[in-house]
Amino acid sequence: MLNIYCPYCAEKRDEQEFRYAGEAYIARPERPDEVSDEEWGDYVFMRSNHKGLIWEQWEHVAGCRKVVVVNRHNVSNVIQATYTLIGGKEAFLAREQTTQGVV
Amino acid sequence: MSSEYFDKKNRYSWKSLLKNSFSGHQNWPQARRMATLQSQYDVIIIGGGGHGLATAYYLAKEHNVGKIAVLEKGYLGGGNTARNTTLVRSNYLWEDAANLFEHSLKLWEGLSADLNFNTFFSQRGVFNLGHNLQDMRDIERRVNANTLLGIDAYVLNAQEVQDKIPILDCSKRSRYPILGASWQPRGGIAHHDAVARGFARAASHLGVDLIENCEVIGMDIAEGRIQGLETTHGYVKANQVGVVAAGHTSVLANMAGLRFPIESHPLQAFVSESMQKVLDTVVMSNAVHGYLSQSDKGELVIGAGIDSHLGYGQRGSPHLIEHTAAAIKELFPQFSRVRMNRQWGGIVDTTPDASPIISKTPIKGLYFNCGWGTGGFKATPGSGHVFAHTIAHDEPHPLNRAFTLERFSTGRLIDEHGAAGVAH
Ligand SMILES: Cc1cc2nc3c(=O)[nH]c(=O)nc-3n(C[C@H](O)[C@H](O)[C@H](O)COP(=O)(O)OP(=O)(O)OC[C@H]3O[C@@H](n4cnc5c(N)ncnc54)[C@H](O)[C@@H]3O)c2cc1C
Ligand SMILES: [Zn+2]
């Protein structure tokens, strides 16, 4: 069972208060009507799903109902940090650059 | 069916049982050959679970592809094969899926004889309960679809369910009232370890090298074609590679630079202490999310749900066990004091449409068989059979033609969430 810190509520809360909302920071194609079926399929369905530190979204449904970004190791379940959607983006991009997305 | 590839010494029969009893069962021959990794193979299968072993077996038995190896990072059959709740059924909704699972069920029916190994396949029937009108409509629709495809399926009302399963609480006062069920009499359970061992033994006798403790850590790809694999036992050349790594599919896809629509989640199960036989069939309920059967040893074997989040740690969250235990207790009030003995988790590879991917890839000579998620044990023989065909012919078998990777860009999904997304 995870304990997730919600940056909006400023409290660590039980995982059951949250709903999982998948991989974070998947970029939606800027012009959906111009991309190929493969590019659109990639956006909708393909996932990194790598083993290690991942960036994921959780919605605090039984609390403030906002979406938070969690940086968690998916083998040990240790949570490195939690961010707001905007707050996490910079850290995410910085990490992506140094590791090319593979952690 | 005869198994002519076992020499006299290795074939199991009442004669060999009698003969070995004279020497106190001390001289049984090794069930399979020990092998070491060679420098080169025609076909390498990555993953020594049930599906990987079945693939190697059917490749060796039905196709002339040369030298075959199975590389397993742990021990054979120690992944989801060892961890699942062993339900076998074929009552899926869509034609593509139902035909594939029915093909598998037919293979199960002759498997022990074919492998010369008892897989303890027991066709004790599978009930899928309906708790509200919508459940019953879905059940009728699925039963009709199954019947049209020649798959055994029946709609039962609450009284008929009660007559068949006396200990199930079908009364109107129960918390999750039961309105009826679908029933597939040919469904049932098999023994997970026996299936892996049976396929391993038979494949080994046909010359397949089974290499344990050998993890694939890299893929050598050049000119758009697979050339070989980096493993913890060194480099090995290969003409063709089939990946059957269940929860670790994405890890291997990353090695090939491919992206897959797969998410890996922990899925749990638990068993009770052994007790007298009280349940002679399999009961599943999608709506309250619990399913159970009673093993030959007398344990209740209970399956829980997947953790919502991604995970590669083979354990799940306690609240999911609690949820399932509560549901089972409502369905079977008399189990409220049964003590649970063990609990464990496996990592399942789920897809957006809850159907598997058995497919060629953009890389020549590289094939993937994955995405079986929470329900692939029942498909073990069928999956291996069609995947062997796909590798040997570099072309899908008619039964897995629809299960491509491309369907996630063409949109031709096989949506089995109703039949497979929750229960197994
Ligand atoms: C708790 C639970 C209950 C389930 N209940 C049911 C059920 O009732 N009915 C049903 O039909 N299905 C069920 N399933 C699903 C079923 O177990 C799986 O779909 C099926 O077993 C997967 O195929 P497999 O047997 O080949 O996988 P596995 O047995 O997991 O085999 C994959 C193998 O690949 C190996 N591997 C991974 N990476 C590498 C690498 N890099 N190099 C070498 N080897 C590697 C792994 O070690 C593993 O042994 C359940 C699963 C779980 C976890
Ligand atoms: Zn909050």
XYZ file of C-alpha atoms and ligand atoms in Angstrom:
581
model
C 0.000 0.000 0.000
C 1.383 3.377 -1.008
C 1.348 6.565 0.970
C 1.166 9.447 -1.432
C 1.916 13.042 -0.557
C -0.581 15.420 -2.128
C 1.062 18.783 -2.826
C -2.351 20.495 -2.857
C -3.591 19.069 0.423
C -0.029 19.222 1.803
C -0.534 15.826 3.440
C 0.526 12.221 3.015
C -2.602 10.173 2.302
C -3.490 6.520 1.768
C -3.296 5.186 -1.802
C -6.990 4.286 -1.662
C -7.905 7.986 -1.701
C -6.346 8.231 -5.154
C -7.200 6.894 -8.563
C -4.351 5.834 -10.834
C -4.204 7.863 -14.026
C -1.296 6.349 -15.945
C 1.998 7.513 -17.393
C 2.646 11.221 -16.939
C 3.631 13.802 -19.527
C 2.555 11.946 -22.643
C 2.628 14.687 -25.269
C -0.527 14.962 -27.347
C 0.315 15.591 -31.019
C -0.123 19.284 -31.645
C -2.054 18.750 -34.880
C -4.045 15.529 -34.495
C -5.553 15.835 -37.974
C -2.133 15.820 -39.581
C -0.406 12.900 -37.883
C -0.310 9.383 -39.327
C -2.325 6.495 -37.870
C 0.916 5.125 -36.413
C 1.733 8.375 -34.613
C -1.813 8.669 -33.284
C -1.828 5.004 -32.209
C 1.448 5.604 -30.429
C -0.007 8.546 -28.541
C -3.183 6.715 -27.557
C -1.886 3.223 -26.800
C 1.892 2.829 -26.634
C 3.489 3.158 -23.214
C 7.022 3.218 -21.887
C 6.192 0.750 -19.076
C 9.869 0.478 -18.176
C 11.184 -1.107 -15.013
C 12.640 1.392 -12.535
C 11.853 5.018 -11.741
C 8.651 6.081 -13.468
C 6.587 9.269 -13.752
C 2.916 8.633 -13.164
C -0.314 10.500 -12.488
C -2.649 9.947 -9.550
C -5.945 11.747 -9.113
C -6.796 12.620 -5.512
C -10.441 11.590 -6.024
C -11.382 11.309 -2.357
C -9.558 14.524 -1.479
C -8.966 17.665 -3.485
C -9.717 15.846 -6.803
C -6.630 17.302 -8.451
C -4.112 15.325 -10.468
C -0.662 14.947 -8.949
C 2.539 13.601 -10.489
C 4.437 10.922 -8.612
C 7.997 9.825 -9.303
C 8.100 6.240 -8.028
C 10.387 3.246 -8.361
C 8.120 0.465 -9.593
C 10.051 -2.427 -8.059
C 10.749 -1.074 -4.570
C 7.670 1.214 -4.580
C 9.796 3.982 -3.023
C 8.363 7.372 -3.936
C 11.132 9.867 -4.743
C 8.946 12.948 -4.977
C 5.440 14.198 -5.701
C 4.643 17.285 -7.741
C 1.809 19.300 -9.142
C 1.383 18.750 -12.894
C 3.176 21.990 -13.728
C 5.671 21.722 -10.898
C 6.883 18.305 -11.992
C 7.341 19.046 -15.653
C 10.710 20.748 -15.279
C 12.138 17.945 -13.150
C 10.738 15.401 -15.609
C 12.298 17.087 -18.625
C 15.644 17.523 -16.835
C 15.707 13.831 -15.895
C 14.678 12.763 -19.390
C 17.596 14.708 -20.865
C 20.232 13.081 -18.685
C 18.857 9.562 -19.086
C 17.193 9.724 -22.512
C 14.062 8.419 -20.949
C 15.613 5.191 -19.728
C 16.068 4.966 -15.984
C -1.932 -40.144 -29.532
C 1.434 -41.837 -29.191
C 4.579 -40.079 -28.086
C 7.078 -41.913 -30.226
C 9.836 -39.426 -29.412
C 10.221 -40.815 -25.916
C 12.400 -43.905 -25.962
C 11.158 -46.895 -24.010
C 13.161 -45.988 -20.941
C 11.624 -42.527 -20.680
C 7.999 -43.195 -21.453
C 5.681 -43.108 -18.459
C 3.211 -46.006 -18.426
C 1.815 -48.564 -16.016
C 4.605 -50.886 -17.171
C 7.331 -48.385 -16.281
C 5.598 -47.731 -12.969
C 5.575 -51.422 -12.171
C 9.164 -51.917 -13.291
C 10.435 -48.989 -11.237
C 8.572 -50.119 -8.171
C 10.890 -53.168 -8.030
C 13.864 -50.873 -7.453
C 11.986 -48.746 -4.936
C 11.545 -45.903 -7.444
C 15.233 -45.054 -7.125
C 16.151 -45.494 -10.783
C 13.704 -43.348 -12.711
C 15.522 -41.682 -15.614
C 15.968 -37.880 -15.569
C 12.759 -36.253 -16.770
C 14.720 -33.973 -19.087
C 18.143 -33.415 -20.522
C 20.424 -30.783 -18.954
C 21.759 -28.435 -21.620
C 24.342 -25.659 -21.809
C 24.080 -22.645 -24.066
C 25.580 -23.205 -27.528
C 26.994 -20.353 -29.606
C 24.247 -20.442 -32.217
C 20.601 -21.467 -32.700
C 18.064 -21.347 -35.484
C 15.285 -20.304 -33.114
C 15.554 -18.903 -29.596
C 12.546 -18.495 -27.330
C 12.993 -15.918 -24.557
C 11.001 -16.894 -21.464
C 10.587 -20.395 -20.068
C 7.044 -20.054 -18.788
C 4.241 -22.302 -19.991
C 3.776 -20.332 -23.206
C 7.489 -20.309 -24.082
C 7.873 -24.022 -23.401
C 4.731 -24.843 -25.394
C 6.061 -22.760 -28.294
C 9.339 -24.677 -28.270
C 7.506 -28.000 -28.045
C 5.221 -27.360 -31.017
C 8.110 -25.875 -33.026
C 10.111 -29.048 -32.508
C 7.173 -31.370 -32.994
C 5.387 -29.849 -35.975
C 7.875 -27.655 -37.804
C 11.258 -28.298 -39.233
C 13.151 -25.268 -37.974
C 16.484 -26.678 -36.824
C 18.107 -26.122 -33.458
C 15.905 -24.540 -30.769
C 16.679 -23.107 -27.321
C 14.549 -21.653 -24.532
C 16.311 -19.049 -22.357
C 14.842 -18.493 -18.906
C 16.199 -15.946 -16.453
C 14.978 -17.857 -13.392
C 13.778 -21.440 -13.312
C 11.358 -22.980 -15.803
C 7.740 -22.150 -15.079
C 8.611 -19.909 -12.110
C 6.878 -16.778 -13.423
C 3.136 -16.345 -13.826
C 2.880 -20.014 -14.723
C 3.667 -20.886 -11.098
C 1.574 -18.053 -9.705
C -1.769 -18.226 -11.459
C -5.061 -19.667 -10.290
C -5.205 -22.169 -13.203
C -8.675 -21.452 -14.586
C -9.303 -22.772 -18.074
C -12.301 -21.735 -20.176
C -13.050 -20.490 -23.689
C -16.268 -18.484 -23.292
C -14.925 -15.222 -24.699
C -17.173 -12.756 -26.480
C -15.620 -11.978 -29.854
C -15.081 -14.496 -32.612
C -11.308 -13.960 -32.841
C -10.762 -14.443 -29.122
C -13.285 -17.239 -28.609
C -11.843 -19.252 -31.507
C -8.306 -18.863 -30.168
C -9.252 -19.892 -26.631
C -11.420 -22.743 -27.908
C -8.477 -24.004 -29.971
C -6.516 -24.012 -26.745
C -9.260 -25.779 -24.805
C -9.338 -28.529 -27.449
C -5.587 -28.980 -27.090
C -5.986 -29.183 -23.290
C -8.424 -32.036 -23.783
C -5.720 -34.213 -25.334
C -2.679 -32.703 -23.655
C -1.854 -35.265 -20.973
C -1.840 -38.033 -23.582
C 0.103 -35.956 -26.077
C 2.810 -35.009 -23.559
C 2.808 -38.394 -21.784
C 2.504 -36.337 -18.608
C -0.473 -35.828 -16.332
C -1.466 -32.155 -16.450
C -4.330 -32.830 -13.998
C -6.708 -31.130 -16.391
C -10.100 -31.313 -14.727
C -13.197 -30.200 -16.641
C -15.311 -29.383 -13.629
C -17.154 -26.489 -15.255
C -16.960 -22.713 -14.852
C -19.769 -20.449 -13.623
C -19.745 -16.681 -14.276
C -22.293 -15.115 -11.936
C -24.706 -12.324 -12.839
C -25.809 -9.952 -10.084
C -27.996 -7.454 -11.911
C -30.033 -7.152 -15.091
C -27.155 -5.769 -17.106
C -24.927 -8.679 -16.017
C -27.626 -11.093 -17.185
C -27.982 -9.352 -20.553
C -24.226 -9.520 -21.029
C -24.270 -13.184 -20.069
C -27.039 -13.959 -22.562
C -25.208 -12.132 -25.295
C -21.949 -13.975 -24.583
C -23.653 -17.371 -24.322
C -25.414 -16.767 -27.642
C -22.151 -15.726 -29.266
C -20.431 -18.838 -27.887
C -23.236 -21.131 -29.026
C -23.000 -19.764 -32.556
C -19.312 -20.694 -32.584
C -19.987 -24.207 -31.311
C -18.629 -23.527 -27.823
C -20.565 -25.089 -24.945
C -22.367 -22.355 -23.027
C -25.587 -22.129 -21.039
C -27.589 -19.475 -19.238
C -28.789 -20.661 -15.831
C -31.254 -18.949 -13.529
C -30.656 -18.513 -9.794
C -32.436 -21.740 -8.861
C -30.421 -23.767 -11.374
C -27.208 -22.251 -10.020
C -28.304 -23.030 -6.457
C -29.027 -26.653 -7.389
C -25.584 -27.087 -8.869
C -23.676 -25.227 -6.120
C -25.502 -25.806 -2.820
C -23.041 -23.799 -0.699
C -23.377 -20.633 -2.781
C -25.719 -18.099 -1.195
C -28.319 -17.616 -3.934
C -30.951 -16.307 -1.550
C -32.646 -12.954 -2.104
C -31.265 -11.581 1.145
C -27.642 -11.906 0.178
C -25.668 -8.727 -0.178
C -24.885 -9.406 -3.855
C -28.029 -11.216 -5.019
C -27.398 -13.794 -7.723
C -29.802 -13.607 -10.657
C -28.168 -16.359 -12.663
C -24.956 -17.367 -14.352
C -23.300 -18.489 -17.527
C -21.989 -22.034 -17.372
C -19.309 -23.666 -19.469
C -19.206 -27.354 -18.484
C -15.973 -28.007 -20.435
C -14.083 -25.331 -18.503
C -12.138 -26.185 -15.384
C -8.651 -26.165 -13.936
C -5.274 -27.773 -14.627
C -2.099 -28.115 -12.612
C 0.179 -25.136 -13.296
C 3.524 -26.806 -12.512
C 2.566 -30.009 -14.296
C 1.859 -28.102 -17.500
C 5.273 -26.420 -17.465
C 7.060 -29.654 -16.585
C 5.155 -31.675 -19.164
C 5.994 -29.265 -21.984
C 9.604 -28.948 -20.776
C 10.109 -32.701 -20.664
C 8.545 -33.278 -24.068
C 10.431 -30.386 -25.691
C 13.698 -31.546 -24.192
C 13.195 -35.037 -25.626
C 12.662 -33.499 -29.040
C 16.101 -31.874 -28.781
C 15.228 -28.396 -27.468
C 17.927 -26.894 -25.212
C 16.318 -25.530 -22.035
C 18.692 -23.050 -20.381
C 17.817 -21.801 -16.897
C 19.298 -18.861 -14.962
C 20.055 -17.264 -18.314
C 18.742 -13.722 -18.640
C 18.597 -11.917 -21.954
C 20.111 -8.462 -21.400
C 20.450 -7.109 -24.922
C 19.475 -7.671 -28.533
C 21.845 -7.506 -31.467
C 19.909 -5.978 -34.340
C 21.512 -4.968 -37.645
C 20.093 -4.217 -41.097
C 16.579 -4.443 -39.681
C 17.051 -8.063 -38.628
C 17.760 -9.865 -35.389
C 21.320 -11.254 -35.331
C 21.743 -12.538 -31.801
C 21.261 -11.952 -28.096
C 23.388 -10.767 -25.188
C 22.744 -12.996 -22.205
C 24.183 -13.504 -18.749
C 25.772 -16.659 -20.246
C 27.409 -14.686 -23.058
C 26.543 -13.831 -26.655
C 24.471 -16.223 -28.743
C 23.659 -16.020 -32.461
C 20.086 -16.603 -33.615
C 18.196 -16.560 -36.901
C 14.822 -16.083 -35.269
C 13.808 -14.992 -31.774
C 10.394 -15.349 -30.130
C 9.768 -13.286 -27.009
C 7.304 -14.784 -24.490
C 8.207 -12.847 -21.346
C 4.744 -11.998 -19.900
C 5.158 -9.145 -17.363
C 8.627 -8.302 -18.702
C 7.545 -7.793 -22.311
C 8.202 -4.048 -22.294
C 11.700 -4.580 -20.876
C 12.539 -6.798 -23.860
C 10.726 -4.521 -26.315
C 12.935 -1.658 -25.092
C 16.019 -3.735 -25.959
C 14.737 -3.898 -29.537
C 13.803 -0.210 -29.601
C 10.106 -1.081 -29.977
C 7.126 0.408 -28.182
C 4.277 -1.818 -27.035
C 0.786 -0.988 -25.727
C 1.513 -2.981 -22.582
C 1.289 -2.060 -18.932
C 2.670 -4.363 -16.232
C 0.643 -4.685 -13.036
C 0.912 -6.863 -9.930
C -1.866 -9.462 -9.662
C -2.449 -11.496 -6.525
C -3.867 -14.794 -5.419
C -4.185 -16.606 -2.124
C -5.016 -20.081 -0.882
C -6.575 -21.441 2.276
C -5.575 -24.327 4.452
C -6.548 -27.713 3.042
C -10.016 -28.898 3.931
C -12.629 -31.396 2.917
C -14.027 -31.101 -0.599
C -16.991 -28.755 -0.618
C -16.751 -27.153 -4.051
C -16.510 -29.241 -7.220
C -16.571 -26.463 -9.787
C -15.215 -22.976 -10.510
C -17.175 -19.865 -9.527
C -16.319 -16.398 -10.806
C -17.990 -13.070 -10.261
C -16.887 -10.059 -12.265
C -19.163 -7.658 -10.463
C -17.950 -8.256 -6.917
C -14.560 -9.342 -8.152
C -13.739 -12.667 -6.693
C -13.346 -16.126 -8.084
C -12.412 -19.425 -6.590
C -12.046 -23.137 -7.001
C -10.906 -25.915 -4.695
C -7.649 -27.637 -5.551
C -7.118 -31.390 -5.484
C -5.281 -30.846 -2.188
C -8.427 -29.255 -0.767
C -7.243 -25.646 -0.636
C -9.549 -22.868 -1.733
C -7.701 -21.075 -4.527
C -8.831 -17.460 -4.687
C -7.883 -14.796 -7.189
C -7.876 -11.075 -6.413
C -7.693 -8.063 -8.724
C -4.742 -6.200 -10.195
C -3.142 -3.229 -8.513
C -4.172 -0.136 -10.434
C -0.599 1.130 -10.675
C 2.300 -0.205 -12.720
C 4.688 -2.458 -10.870
C 7.401 -5.044 -11.333
C 7.655 -6.091 -7.673
C 5.979 -9.495 -7.397
C 3.634 -8.518 -4.601
C 0.374 -6.612 -4.396
C -1.469 -4.292 -2.030
C -3.336 -5.610 1.029
C -6.537 -3.694 0.345
C -7.130 -5.767 -2.796
C -6.968 -9.008 -0.843
C -9.366 -7.601 1.697
C -11.792 -6.579 -1.038
C -11.786 -10.036 -2.615
C -11.983 -11.887 0.691
C -15.018 -9.782 1.617
C -16.731 -10.626 -1.676
C -16.033 -14.353 -1.342
C -17.388 -14.298 2.178
C -20.659 -12.780 0.989
C -21.027 -15.375 -1.771
C -20.047 -18.301 0.461
C -20.944 -17.373 4.049
C -19.645 -20.699 5.322
C -16.095 -19.788 4.314
C -16.002 -16.915 6.797
C -13.828 -18.853 9.233
C -11.537 -20.563 6.772
C -7.931 -19.593 7.447
C -5.804 -18.390 4.594
C -2.395 -19.969 4.281
C -0.391 -18.182 1.607
C -0.598 -15.128 -0.609
C 1.585 -14.076 -3.531
C 1.726 -11.871 -6.607
C 2.765 -12.097 -10.233
C 3.346 -9.426 -12.864
C 0.795 -9.427 -15.664
C 1.123 -7.710 -19.039
C -2.168 -5.981 -19.790
C -3.230 -4.488 -23.138
C -5.790 -1.740 -23.828
C -8.293 -4.217 -25.338
C -7.570 -7.083 -22.906
C -6.528 -9.326 -25.795
C -3.058 -10.728 -26.456
C -0.540 -9.762 -29.133
C 0.904 -12.697 -31.097
C 2.701 -10.963 -33.843
C 5.600 -10.285 -36.141
C 7.415 -7.002 -35.489
C 9.049 -4.388 -37.738
C 12.328 -6.229 -37.023
C 12.820 -9.291 -39.230
C 13.116 -12.553 -37.363
C 11.785 -11.060 -34.118
C 8.345 -12.104 -32.868
C 6.383 -11.258 -29.725
C 3.747 -13.266 -27.894
C 2.472 -11.175 -25.005
C -0.369 -9.179 -23.516
C -2.134 -12.204 -22.032
C -2.571 -10.144 -18.911
C -4.615 -11.756 -16.189
C -5.875 -14.657 -18.272
C -3.223 -16.444 -20.294
C -2.775 -19.708 -18.421
C -5.829 -21.208 -20.116
C -4.261 -20.387 -23.465
C -0.900 -22.060 -22.785
C -1.130 -24.872 -25.380
C -3.021 -22.838 -28.000
C -0.725 -19.853 -27.652
C 2.368 -22.004 -28.086
C 0.782 -23.794 -31.027
C -0.097 -20.695 -33.070
C 3.092 -18.858 -32.080
C 5.213 -21.796 -33.278
C 3.373 -21.584 -36.585
C 3.940 -17.818 -36.765
C 7.694 -18.243 -36.253
C 8.105 -21.264 -38.524
C 6.192 -19.703 -41.446
C 7.095 -16.072 -40.742
C 3.339 -15.656 -41.115
C 0.523 -15.841 -38.549
C -1.650 -18.928 -38.127
C -5.256 -18.167 -39.221
C -6.243 -18.167 -35.530
C -3.852 -15.389 -34.507
C -4.047 -13.278 -37.648
C -6.128 -10.642 -35.839
C -3.826 -10.428 -32.821
C -1.272 -8.097 -34.383
C 0.635 -5.154 -33.014
C -0.736 -3.059 -35.909
C -4.275 -3.221 -34.567
C -3.323 -0.382 -32.218
C -2.909 1.938 -35.173
C -5.595 0.525 -37.480
C -8.126 0.517 -34.650
C -9.258 -3.083 -35.201
C -9.289 -3.887 -31.493
C -10.623 -7.101 -29.956
C -12.356 -5.704 -26.905
C -12.567 -8.474 -24.342
C -12.859 -6.335 -21.212
C -16.260 -7.825 -20.504
C -15.013 -11.406 -20.616
C -11.376 -11.117 -19.660
C -10.606 -7.726 -18.213
C -11.480 -8.538 -14.658
C -11.853 -12.247 -14.145
C -9.400 -14.794 -15.414
C -2.215 -14.290 -9.501
C -2.465 -14.669 -10.932
C -3.592 -15.389 -11.267
C -3.842 -15.762 -12.577
N -4.925 -16.556 -12.838
C -5.130 -17.018 -14.093
C -6.186 -17.941 -14.337
O -6.899 -18.374 -13.422
N -6.390 -18.367 -15.626
C -5.617 -17.934 -16.646
O -5.887 -18.325 -17.786
N -4.579 -17.080 -16.433
C -4.302 -16.610 -15.181
N -3.247 -15.766 -14.948
C -2.428 -15.283 -16.078
C -1.393 -16.306 -16.521
O -0.632 -16.726 -15.423
C -0.470 -15.680 -17.562
O -1.191 -15.006 -18.563
C 0.397 -16.701 -18.271
O 0.900 -17.654 -17.391
C 1.534 -15.941 -18.970
O 2.335 -16.691 -19.857
P 3.657 -17.461 -19.407
O 3.163 -18.673 -18.717
O 4.578 -17.705 -20.524
O 4.327 -16.395 -18.410
P 5.439 -16.653 -17.320
O 5.270 -17.942 -16.648
O 5.502 -15.427 -16.484
O 6.722 -16.769 -18.247
C 7.513 -15.680 -18.673
C 8.945 -16.030 -18.363
O 9.830 -15.110 -18.990
C 10.962 -15.000 -18.172
N 11.722 -13.798 -18.533
C 11.357 -12.503 -18.382
N 12.333 -11.685 -18.805
C 13.341 -12.464 -19.246
C 14.638 -12.215 -19.810
N 15.084 -10.960 -19.990
N 15.417 -13.263 -20.141
C 15.005 -14.543 -19.952
N 13.789 -14.851 -19.437
C 12.977 -13.816 -19.087
C 10.368 -14.955 -16.765
O 11.323 -15.278 -15.783
C 9.237 -15.965 -16.865
O 9.578 -17.248 -16.393
C -2.960 -15.363 -13.624
C -1.814 -14.627 -13.306
C -1.547 -14.292 -11.970
C -0.298 -13.522 -11.663
Zn -5.194 16.440 -2.561
